[in-house]
Amino acid sequence: MKKLLAVLAPLAFALTACATVDGTTGSTTANTGNSLAMMAVKVGVQAKCVTEINNNTYWKTGSKLLTESKKQELETEVCSCVGEKATTSVTATDLVVAAMDKTSQATLVNKLVTTTLNACVVEVLKN
């Protein structure tokens, strides 16, 4: 999964940096680049979430009595939530900076997972 992330994230970020707006296709080209970058962010955040969720205090406490299959199901739900929330809090500036620097990519993904994981764990475990 990490290899896939290492390949997809920089590619999508690079494509976003190359998105241009011209007179005829205008926003379509920019939106396509933005969509690719957002997908890369979502994939990266979900991959990071899978590795971080087992270290989360709320998750450890809330999932103790769950069966393994239910735990897997809820883990997928939590990480999907994290991916969705992460894409709503990313700015275009964050994407451009991350496209230029691998360290910035990792920092952005870490920041997004950190800020959304607890909220998503609580949200999913409440339901």
mmCIF file of N, CA and C in Angstrom:
data_model
loop_
_atom_site.group_PDB
_atom_site.id
_atom_site.type_symbol
_atom_site.label_atom_id
_atom_site.label_comp_id
_atom_site.label_asym_id
_atom_site.label_seq_id
_atom_site.Cartn_x
_atom_site.Cartn_y
_atom_site.Cartn_z
ATOM 1 N N MET A 1 0.827 -1.192 0.000
ATOM 2 C CA MET A 1 0.000 0.000 0.000
ATOM 3 C C MET A 1 0.867 1.251 0.000
ATOM 4 N N LYS A 2 1.972 1.204 0.772
ATOM 5 C CA LYS A 2 2.837 2.371 0.836
ATOM 6 C C LYS A 2 3.505 2.630 -0.510
ATOM 7 N N LYS A 3 3.828 1.541 -1.248
ATOM 8 C CA LYS A 3 4.436 1.714 -2.567
ATOM 9 C C LYS A 3 3.447 2.372 -3.522
ATOM 10 N N LEU A 4 2.199 1.934 -3.449
ATOM 11 C CA LEU A 4 1.158 2.528 -4.288
ATOM 12 C C LEU A 4 0.999 4.003 -3.970
ATOM 13 N N LEU A 5 0.981 4.325 -2.694
ATOM 14 C CA LEU A 5 0.877 5.717 -2.259
ATOM 15 C C LEU A 5 2.074 6.518 -2.748
ATOM 16 N N ALA A 6 3.254 5.926 -2.646
ATOM 17 C CA ALA A 6 4.471 6.622 -3.054
ATOM 18 C C ALA A 6 4.476 6.930 -4.550
ATOM 19 N N VAL A 7 3.771 6.130 -5.329
ATOM 20 C CA VAL A 7 3.710 6.358 -6.774
ATOM 21 C C VAL A 7 2.563 7.296 -7.144
ATOM 22 N N LEU A 8 1.384 7.060 -6.578
ATOM 23 C CA LEU A 8 0.202 7.832 -6.970
ATOM 24 C C LEU A 8 0.198 9.266 -6.462
ATOM 25 N N ALA A 9 0.574 9.459 -5.228
ATOM 26 C CA ALA A 9 0.507 10.806 -4.653
ATOM 27 C C ALA A 9 1.371 11.810 -5.408
ATOM 28 N N PRO A 10 2.662 11.520 -5.642
ATOM 29 C CA PRO A 10 3.471 12.504 -6.371
ATOM 30 C C PRO A 10 2.963 12.736 -7.796
ATOM 31 N N LEU A 11 2.478 11.669 -8.433
ATOM 32 C CA LEU A 11 1.967 11.806 -9.792
ATOM 33 C C LEU A 11 0.767 12.744 -9.830
ATOM 34 N N ALA A 12 -0.168 12.536 -8.936
ATOM 35 C CA ALA A 12 -1.349 13.398 -8.917
ATOM 36 C C ALA A 12 -1.004 14.825 -8.525
ATOM 37 N N PHE A 13 -0.106 14.977 -7.575
ATOM 38 C CA PHE A 13 0.315 16.324 -7.182
ATOM 39 C C PHE A 13 1.008 17.023 -8.349
ATOM 40 N N ALA A 14 1.833 16.292 -9.071
ATOM 41 C CA ALA A 14 2.528 16.878 -10.216
ATOM 42 C C ALA A 14 1.538 17.280 -11.299
ATOM 43 N N LEU A 15 0.550 16.441 -11.536
ATOM 44 C CA LEU A 15 -0.463 16.774 -12.538
ATOM 45 C C LEU A 15 -1.251 18.013 -12.141
ATOM 46 N N THR A 16 -1.493 18.172 -10.878
ATOM 47 C CA THR A 16 -2.191 19.365 -10.407
ATOM 48 C C THR A 16 -1.363 20.609 -10.661
ATOM 49 N N ALA A 17 -0.080 20.506 -10.431
ATOM 50 C CA ALA A 17 0.797 21.651 -10.644
ATOM 51 C C ALA A 17 0.836 22.040 -12.118
ATOM 52 N N CYS A 18 0.588 21.066 -12.990
ATOM 53 C CA CYS A 18 0.629 21.337 -14.426
ATOM 54 C C CYS A 18 -0.723 21.772 -14.987
ATOM 55 N N ALA A 19 -1.758 21.747 -14.202
ATOM 56 C CA ALA A 19 -3.084 22.124 -14.690
ATOM 57 C C ALA A 19 -3.083 23.583 -15.122
ATOM 58 N N THR A 20 -3.633 23.808 -16.301
ATOM 59 C CA THR A 20 -3.674 25.166 -16.825
ATOM 60 C C THR A 20 -5.100 25.542 -17.166
ATOM 61 N N VAL A 21 -5.317 26.803 -17.249
ATOM 62 C CA VAL A 21 -6.626 27.297 -17.640
ATOM 63 C C VAL A 21 -6.445 28.044 -18.951
ATOM 64 N N ASP A 22 -7.139 27.583 -19.987
ATOM 65 C CA ASP A 22 -7.082 28.301 -21.256
ATOM 66 C C ASP A 22 -8.473 28.808 -21.608
ATOM 67 N N GLY A 23 -8.568 29.507 -22.707
ATOM 68 C CA GLY A 23 -9.820 30.158 -23.064
ATOM 69 C C GLY A 23 -10.951 29.216 -23.399
ATOM 70 N N THR A 24 -10.661 28.038 -23.967
ATOM 71 C CA THR A 24 -11.737 27.163 -24.417
ATOM 72 C C THR A 24 -12.141 26.125 -23.382
ATOM 73 N N THR A 25 -11.164 25.431 -22.789
ATOM 74 C CA THR A 25 -11.522 24.400 -21.816
ATOM 75 C C THR A 25 -11.494 24.942 -20.406
ATOM 76 N N GLY A 26 -10.783 25.988 -20.173
ATOM 77 C CA GLY A 26 -10.772 26.737 -18.926
ATOM 78 C C GLY A 26 -10.831 25.917 -17.672
ATOM 79 N N SER A 27 -11.966 26.000 -17.009
ATOM 80 C CA SER A 27 -12.086 25.383 -15.693
ATOM 81 C C SER A 27 -12.052 23.861 -15.754
ATOM 82 N N THR A 28 -12.388 23.271 -16.898
ATOM 83 C CA THR A 28 -12.376 21.814 -16.994
ATOM 84 C C THR A 28 -10.984 21.268 -16.732
ATOM 85 N N THR A 29 -9.974 21.871 -17.334
ATOM 86 C CA THR A 29 -8.607 21.415 -17.143
ATOM 87 C C THR A 29 -8.182 21.593 -15.692
ATOM 88 N N ALA A 30 -8.478 22.717 -15.122
ATOM 89 C CA ALA A 30 -8.112 22.974 -13.729
ATOM 90 C C ALA A 30 -8.863 22.037 -12.792
ATOM 91 N N ASN A 31 -10.150 21.815 -13.069
ATOM 92 C CA ASN A 31 -10.936 20.924 -12.214
ATOM 93 C C ASN A 31 -10.444 19.489 -12.285
ATOM 94 N N THR A 32 -10.018 19.048 -13.479
ATOM 95 C CA THR A 32 -9.484 17.702 -13.621
ATOM 96 C C THR A 32 -8.221 17.550 -12.797
ATOM 97 N N GLY A 33 -7.345 18.532 -12.879
ATOM 98 C CA GLY A 33 -6.119 18.497 -12.082
ATOM 99 C C GLY A 33 -6.422 18.512 -10.604
ATOM 100 N N ASN A 34 -7.376 19.329 -10.208
ATOM 101 C CA ASN A 34 -7.774 19.397 -8.801
ATOM 102 C C ASN A 34 -8.363 18.075 -8.331
ATOM 103 N N SER A 35 -9.187 17.464 -9.172
ATOM 104 C CA SER A 35 -9.793 16.185 -8.814
ATOM 105 C C SER A 35 -8.738 15.106 -8.627
ATOM 106 N N LEU A 36 -7.760 15.083 -9.520
ATOM 107 C CA LEU A 36 -6.673 14.109 -9.391
ATOM 108 C C LEU A 36 -5.893 14.324 -8.106
ATOM 109 N N ALA A 37 -5.616 15.556 -7.799
ATOM 110 C CA ALA A 37 -4.873 15.862 -6.577
ATOM 111 C C ALA A 37 -5.683 15.477 -5.347
ATOM 112 N N MET A 38 -6.969 15.764 -5.365
ATOM 113 C CA MET A 38 -7.815 15.411 -4.229
ATOM 114 C C MET A 38 -7.896 13.898 -4.053
ATOM 115 N N MET A 39 -7.965 13.168 -5.173
ATOM 116 C CA MET A 39 -7.976 11.707 -5.086
ATOM 117 C C MET A 39 -6.673 11.201 -4.485
ATOM 118 N N ALA A 40 -5.564 11.800 -4.879
ATOM 119 C CA ALA A 40 -4.267 11.400 -4.330
ATOM 120 C C ALA A 40 -4.210 11.678 -2.836
ATOM 121 N N VAL A 41 -4.737 12.819 -2.430
ATOM 122 C CA VAL A 41 -4.773 13.161 -1.006
ATOM 123 C C VAL A 41 -5.630 12.139 -0.263
ATOM 124 N N LYS A 42 -6.781 11.828 -0.818
ATOM 125 C CA LYS A 42 -7.693 10.885 -0.173
ATOM 126 C C LYS A 42 -7.046 9.506 -0.022
ATOM 127 N N VAL A 43 -6.393 9.027 -1.085
ATOM 128 C CA VAL A 43 -5.719 7.729 -1.037
ATOM 129 C C VAL A 43 -4.600 7.748 -0.001
ATOM 130 N N GLY A 44 -3.819 8.808 -0.011
ATOM 131 C CA GLY A 44 -2.720 8.926 0.944
ATOM 132 C C GLY A 44 -3.199 8.981 2.379
ATOM 133 N N VAL A 45 -4.245 9.735 2.604
ATOM 134 C CA VAL A 45 -4.792 9.882 3.954
ATOM 135 C C VAL A 45 -5.397 8.563 4.428
ATOM 136 N N GLN A 46 -6.110 7.873 3.548
ATOM 137 C CA GLN A 46 -6.700 6.594 3.942
ATOM 138 C C GLN A 46 -5.623 5.561 4.255
ATOM 139 N N ALA A 47 -4.552 5.547 3.479
ATOM 140 C CA ALA A 47 -3.446 4.623 3.747
ATOM 141 C C ALA A 47 -2.798 4.929 5.093
ATOM 142 N N LYS A 48 -2.585 6.193 5.370
ATOM 143 C CA LYS A 48 -1.998 6.606 6.647
ATOM 144 C C LYS A 48 -2.951 6.285 7.795
ATOM 145 N N CYS A 49 -4.226 6.448 7.571
ATOM 146 C CA CYS A 49 -5.236 6.165 8.592
ATOM 147 C C CYS A 49 -5.170 4.705 9.024
ATOM 148 N N VAL A 50 -5.036 3.806 8.060
ATOM 149 C CA VAL A 50 -4.982 2.381 8.367
ATOM 150 C C VAL A 50 -3.812 2.076 9.301
ATOM 151 N N THR A 51 -2.687 2.745 9.105
ATOM 152 C CA THR A 51 -1.539 2.500 9.978
ATOM 153 C C THR A 51 -1.669 3.205 11.325
ATOM 154 N N GLU A 52 -2.381 4.313 11.369
ATOM 155 C CA GLU A 52 -2.493 5.099 12.604
ATOM 156 C C GLU A 52 -3.656 4.710 13.505
ATOM 157 N N ILE A 53 -4.665 4.076 12.949
ATOM 158 C CA ILE A 53 -5.887 3.836 13.727
ATOM 159 C C ILE A 53 -5.636 2.947 14.947
ATOM 160 N N ASN A 54 -4.751 1.983 14.821
ATOM 161 C CA ASN A 54 -4.501 1.077 15.944
ATOM 162 C C ASN A 54 -3.738 1.732 17.085
ATOM 163 N N ASN A 55 -3.171 2.902 16.851
ATOM 164 C CA ASN A 55 -2.505 3.659 17.912
ATOM 165 C C ASN A 55 -3.441 4.671 18.567
ATOM 166 N N ASN A 56 -4.638 4.794 18.033
ATOM 167 C CA ASN A 56 -5.588 5.789 18.521
ATOM 168 C C ASN A 56 -6.268 5.312 19.804
ATOM 169 N N THR A 57 -6.218 6.119 20.845
ATOM 170 C CA THR A 57 -6.784 5.760 22.150
ATOM 171 C C THR A 57 -8.282 5.492 22.066
ATOM 172 N N TYR A 58 -9.006 6.346 21.354
ATOM 173 C CA TYR A 58 -10.453 6.156 21.224
ATOM 174 C C TYR A 58 -10.758 4.824 20.540
ATOM 175 N N TRP A 59 -9.997 4.524 19.494
ATOM 176 C CA TRP A 59 -10.211 3.285 18.746
ATOM 177 C C TRP A 59 -9.898 2.072 19.624
ATOM 178 N N LYS A 60 -8.792 2.113 20.352
ATOM 179 C CA LYS A 60 -8.415 0.989 21.220
ATOM 180 C C LYS A 60 -9.518 0.698 22.231
ATOM 181 N N THR A 61 -10.034 1.748 22.830
ATOM 182 C CA THR A 61 -11.073 1.591 23.846
ATOM 183 C C THR A 61 -12.393 1.128 23.228
ATOM 184 N N GLY A 62 -12.801 1.769 22.166
ATOM 185 C CA GLY A 62 -14.103 1.488 21.561
ATOM 186 C C GLY A 62 -14.197 0.171 20.827
ATOM 187 N N SER A 63 -13.075 -0.396 20.412
ATOM 188 C CA SER A 63 -13.125 -1.614 19.601
ATOM 189 C C SER A 63 -12.742 -2.875 20.372
ATOM 190 N N LYS A 64 -12.533 -2.770 21.663
ATOM 191 C CA LYS A 64 -12.104 -3.930 22.463
ATOM 192 C C LYS A 64 -13.073 -5.104 22.395
ATOM 193 N N LEU A 65 -14.344 -4.844 22.423
ATOM 194 C CA LEU A 65 -15.336 -5.915 22.478
ATOM 195 C C LEU A 65 -15.866 -6.336 21.108
ATOM 196 N N LEU A 66 -15.316 -5.782 20.049
ATOM 197 C CA LEU A 66 -15.794 -6.097 18.703
ATOM 198 C C LEU A 66 -15.155 -7.375 18.170
ATOM 199 N N THR A 67 -15.902 -8.077 17.316
ATOM 200 C CA THR A 67 -15.310 -9.215 16.619
ATOM 201 C C THR A 67 -14.326 -8.683 15.586
ATOM 202 N N GLU A 68 -13.456 -9.541 15.109
ATOM 203 C CA GLU A 68 -12.438 -9.116 14.145
ATOM 204 C C GLU A 68 -13.077 -8.615 12.848
ATOM 205 N N SER A 69 -14.133 -9.278 12.382
ATOM 206 C CA SER A 69 -14.777 -8.841 11.135
ATOM 207 C C SER A 69 -15.471 -7.487 11.315
ATOM 208 N N LYS A 70 -16.105 -7.297 12.462
ATOM 209 C CA LYS A 70 -16.763 -6.007 12.732
ATOM 210 C C LYS A 70 -15.716 -4.911 12.882
ATOM 211 N N LYS A 71 -14.589 -5.240 13.503
ATOM 212 C CA LYS A 71 -13.507 -4.279 13.674
ATOM 213 C C LYS A 71 -12.971 -3.839 12.301
ATOM 214 N N GLN A 72 -12.798 -4.794 11.381
ATOM 215 C CA GLN A 72 -12.329 -4.479 10.026
ATOM 216 C C GLN A 72 -13.329 -3.593 9.290
ATOM 217 N N GLU A 73 -14.602 -3.925 9.436
ATOM 218 C CA GLU A 73 -15.666 -3.150 8.787
ATOM 219 C C GLU A 73 -15.661 -1.701 9.283
ATOM 220 N N LEU A 74 -15.574 -1.534 10.591
ATOM 221 C CA LEU A 74 -15.575 -0.188 11.163
ATOM 222 C C LEU A 74 -14.283 0.562 10.852
ATOM 223 N N GLU A 75 -13.170 -0.159 10.780
ATOM 224 C CA GLU A 75 -11.898 0.471 10.419
ATOM 225 C C GLU A 75 -11.987 1.070 9.015
ATOM 226 N N THR A 76 -12.579 0.316 8.096
ATOM 227 C CA THR A 76 -12.774 0.810 6.734
ATOM 228 C C THR A 76 -13.670 2.041 6.736
ATOM 229 N N GLU A 77 -14.718 1.998 7.541
ATOM 230 C CA GLU A 77 -15.644 3.127 7.636
ATOM 231 C C GLU A 77 -14.956 4.369 8.219
ATOM 232 N N VAL A 78 -14.154 4.165 9.261
ATOM 233 C CA VAL A 78 -13.432 5.282 9.882
ATOM 234 C C VAL A 78 -12.466 5.902 8.881
ATOM 235 N N CYS A 79 -11.704 5.071 8.186
ATOM 236 C CA CYS A 79 -10.710 5.606 7.254
ATOM 237 C C CYS A 79 -11.360 6.270 6.039
ATOM 238 N N SER A 80 -12.532 5.797 5.638
ATOM 239 C CA SER A 80 -13.274 6.486 4.574
ATOM 240 C C SER A 80 -13.714 7.857 5.056
ATOM 241 N N CYS A 81 -14.175 7.921 6.288
ATOM 242 C CA CYS A 81 -14.573 9.198 6.897
ATOM 243 C C CYS A 81 -13.383 10.153 6.949
ATOM 244 N N VAL A 82 -12.238 9.641 7.370
ATOM 245 C CA VAL A 82 -11.027 10.464 7.446
ATOM 246 C C VAL A 82 -10.677 11.004 6.062
ATOM 247 N N GLY A 83 -10.764 10.151 5.042
ATOM 248 C CA GLY A 83 -10.476 10.585 3.673
ATOM 249 C C GLY A 83 -11.419 11.669 3.195
ATOM 250 N N GLU A 84 -12.709 11.514 3.499
ATOM 251 C CA GLU A 84 -13.700 12.517 3.101
ATOM 252 C C GLU A 84 -13.470 13.849 3.807
ATOM 253 N N LYS A 85 -13.259 13.799 5.104
ATOM 254 C CA LYS A 85 -13.049 15.036 5.863
ATOM 255 C C LYS A 85 -11.743 15.720 5.454
ATOM 256 N N ALA A 86 -10.757 14.927 5.126
ATOM 257 C CA ALA A 86 -9.457 15.485 4.741
ATOM 258 C C ALA A 86 -9.564 16.281 3.445
ATOM 259 N N THR A 87 -10.325 15.768 2.490
ATOM 260 C CA THR A 87 -10.426 16.463 1.208
ATOM 261 C C THR A 87 -11.174 17.781 1.327
ATOM 262 N N THR A 88 -11.996 17.923 2.354
ATOM 263 C CA THR A 88 -12.707 19.192 2.515
ATOM 264 C C THR A 88 -11.857 20.254 3.197
ATOM 265 N N SER A 89 -10.776 19.827 3.839
ATOM 266 C CA SER A 89 -9.951 20.803 4.557
ATOM 267 C C SER A 89 -8.628 21.125 3.863
ATOM 268 N N VAL A 90 -8.430 20.610 2.651
ATOM 269 C CA VAL A 90 -7.197 20.880 1.904
ATOM 270 C C VAL A 90 -7.386 22.114 1.039
ATOM 271 N N THR A 91 -6.414 23.001 1.071
ATOM 272 C CA THR A 91 -6.472 24.196 0.228
ATOM 273 C C THR A 91 -5.649 23.976 -1.037
ATOM 274 N N ALA A 92 -5.898 24.786 -2.034
ATOM 275 C CA ALA A 92 -5.122 24.720 -3.273
ATOM 276 C C ALA A 92 -3.648 24.999 -2.996
ATOM 277 N N THR A 93 -3.386 25.888 -2.080
ATOM 278 C CA THR A 93 -2.003 26.204 -1.710
ATOM 279 C C THR A 93 -1.311 24.977 -1.138
ATOM 280 N N ASP A 94 -2.007 24.240 -0.271
ATOM 281 C CA ASP A 94 -1.442 23.006 0.287
ATOM 282 C C ASP A 94 -1.080 22.029 -0.824
ATOM 283 N N LEU A 95 -1.951 21.913 -1.814
ATOM 284 C CA LEU A 95 -1.708 20.986 -2.917
ATOM 285 C C LEU A 95 -0.493 21.386 -3.744
ATOM 286 N N VAL A 96 -0.375 22.667 -4.016
ATOM 287 C CA VAL A 96 0.761 23.145 -4.812
ATOM 288 C C VAL A 96 2.067 22.920 -4.067
ATOM 289 N N VAL A 97 2.090 23.266 -2.798
ATOM 290 C CA VAL A 97 3.307 23.077 -1.995
ATOM 291 C C VAL A 97 3.664 21.595 -1.926
ATOM 292 N N ALA A 98 2.669 20.742 -1.707
ATOM 293 C CA ALA A 98 2.914 19.307 -1.625
ATOM 294 C C ALA A 98 3.389 18.735 -2.954
ATOM 295 N N ALA A 99 2.951 19.330 -4.061
ATOM 296 C CA ALA A 99 3.384 18.864 -5.378
ATOM 297 C C ALA A 99 4.865 19.111 -5.606
ATOM 298 N N MET A 100 5.408 20.091 -4.942
ATOM 299 C CA MET A 100 6.801 20.466 -5.157
ATOM 300 C C MET A 100 7.780 19.763 -4.221
ATOM 301 N N ASP A 101 7.287 19.204 -3.128
ATOM 302 C CA ASP A 101 8.201 18.712 -2.107
ATOM 303 C C ASP A 101 7.651 17.459 -1.428
ATOM 304 N N LYS A 102 8.429 16.387 -1.435
ATOM 305 C CA LYS A 102 8.011 15.127 -0.815
ATOM 306 C C LYS A 102 7.779 15.276 0.689
ATOM 307 N N THR A 103 8.612 16.065 1.342
ATOM 308 C CA THR A 103 8.455 16.275 2.778
ATOM 309 C C THR A 103 7.129 16.962 3.067
ATOM 310 N N SER A 104 6.765 17.912 2.221
ATOM 311 C CA SER A 104 5.482 18.608 2.387
ATOM 312 C C SER A 104 4.309 17.660 2.178
ATOM 313 N N GLN A 105 4.458 16.712 1.261
ATOM 314 C CA GLN A 105 3.400 15.723 1.041
ATOM 315 C C GLN A 105 3.154 14.920 2.312
ATOM 316 N N ALA A 106 4.237 14.419 2.890
ATOM 317 C CA ALA A 106 4.121 13.613 4.107
ATOM 318 C C ALA A 106 3.554 14.443 5.256
ATOM 319 N N THR A 107 4.003 15.679 5.364
ATOM 320 C CA THR A 107 3.519 16.566 6.423
ATOM 321 C C THR A 107 2.027 16.833 6.261
ATOM 322 N N LEU A 108 1.595 17.079 5.027
ATOM 323 C CA LEU A 108 0.181 17.341 4.759
ATOM 324 C C LEU A 108 -0.676 16.132 5.137
ATOM 325 N N VAL A 109 -0.261 14.950 4.709
ATOM 326 C CA VAL A 109 -1.020 13.736 5.019
ATOM 327 C C VAL A 109 -1.079 13.511 6.527
ATOM 328 N N ASN A 110 0.053 13.659 7.203
ATOM 329 C CA ASN A 110 0.075 13.487 8.667
ATOM 330 C C ASN A 110 -0.854 14.474 9.360
ATOM 331 N N LYS A 111 -0.808 15.724 8.911
ATOM 332 C CA LYS A 111 -1.659 16.764 9.510
ATOM 333 C C LYS A 111 -3.140 16.436 9.322
ATOM 334 N N LEU A 112 -3.497 16.010 8.123
ATOM 335 C CA LEU A 112 -4.894 15.708 7.831
ATOM 336 C C LEU A 112 -5.400 14.517 8.640
ATOM 337 N N VAL A 113 -4.584 13.476 8.750
ATOM 338 C CA VAL A 113 -4.996 12.304 9.531
ATOM 339 C C VAL A 113 -5.123 12.675 11.006
ATOM 340 N N THR A 114 -4.152 13.399 11.506
ATOM 341 C CA THR A 114 -4.163 13.793 12.916
ATOM 342 C C THR A 114 -5.393 14.617 13.265
ATOM 343 N N THR A 115 -5.765 15.537 12.390
ATOM 344 C CA THR A 115 -6.876 16.433 12.708
ATOM 345 C C THR A 115 -8.254 15.796 12.525
ATOM 346 N N THR A 116 -8.347 14.694 11.791
ATOM 347 C CA THR A 116 -9.669 14.123 11.517
ATOM 348 C C THR A 116 -9.913 12.751 12.138
ATOM 349 N N LEU A 117 -8.872 12.043 12.520
ATOM 350 C CA LEU A 117 -9.032 10.660 12.979
ATOM 351 C C LEU A 117 -9.914 10.550 14.225
ATOM 352 N N ASN A 118 -9.655 11.327 15.254
ATOM 353 C CA ASN A 118 -10.454 11.230 16.485
ATOM 354 C C ASN A 118 -11.932 11.489 16.225
ATOM 355 N N ALA A 119 -12.224 12.516 15.453
ATOM 356 C CA ALA A 119 -13.624 12.846 15.160
ATOM 357 C C ALA A 119 -14.314 11.703 14.426
ATOM 358 N N CYS A 120 -13.617 11.095 13.483
ATOM 359 C CA CYS A 120 -14.214 10.001 12.715
ATOM 360 C C CYS A 120 -14.392 8.743 13.561
ATOM 361 N N VAL A 121 -13.439 8.443 14.430
ATOM 362 C CA VAL A 121 -13.573 7.279 15.315
ATOM 363 C C VAL A 121 -14.802 7.453 16.199
ATOM 364 N N VAL A 122 -14.936 8.608 16.805
ATOM 365 C CA VAL A 122 -16.086 8.873 17.676
ATOM 366 C C VAL A 122 -17.388 8.779 16.878
ATOM 367 N N GLU A 123 -17.402 9.377 15.699
ATOM 368 C CA GLU A 123 -18.603 9.371 14.855
ATOM 369 C C GLU A 123 -19.022 7.949 14.485
ATOM 370 N N VAL A 124 -18.066 7.130 14.071
ATOM 371 C CA VAL A 124 -18.381 5.764 13.641
ATOM 372 C C VAL A 124 -18.767 4.883 14.828
ATOM 373 N N LEU A 125 -18.063 4.996 15.930
ATOM 374 C CA LEU A 125 -18.373 4.153 17.084
ATOM 375 C C LEU A 125 -19.698 4.528 17.751
ATOM 376 N N LYS A 126 -20.145 5.772 17.588
ATOM 377 C CA LYS A 126 -21.450 6.181 18.133
ATOM 378 C C LYS A 126 -22.584 5.478 17.403
ATOM 379 N N ASN A 127 -22.395 5.292 16.097
ATOM 380 C CA ASN A 127 -23.445 4.672 15.277
ATOM 381 C C ASN A 127 -23.392 3.207 15.460
#
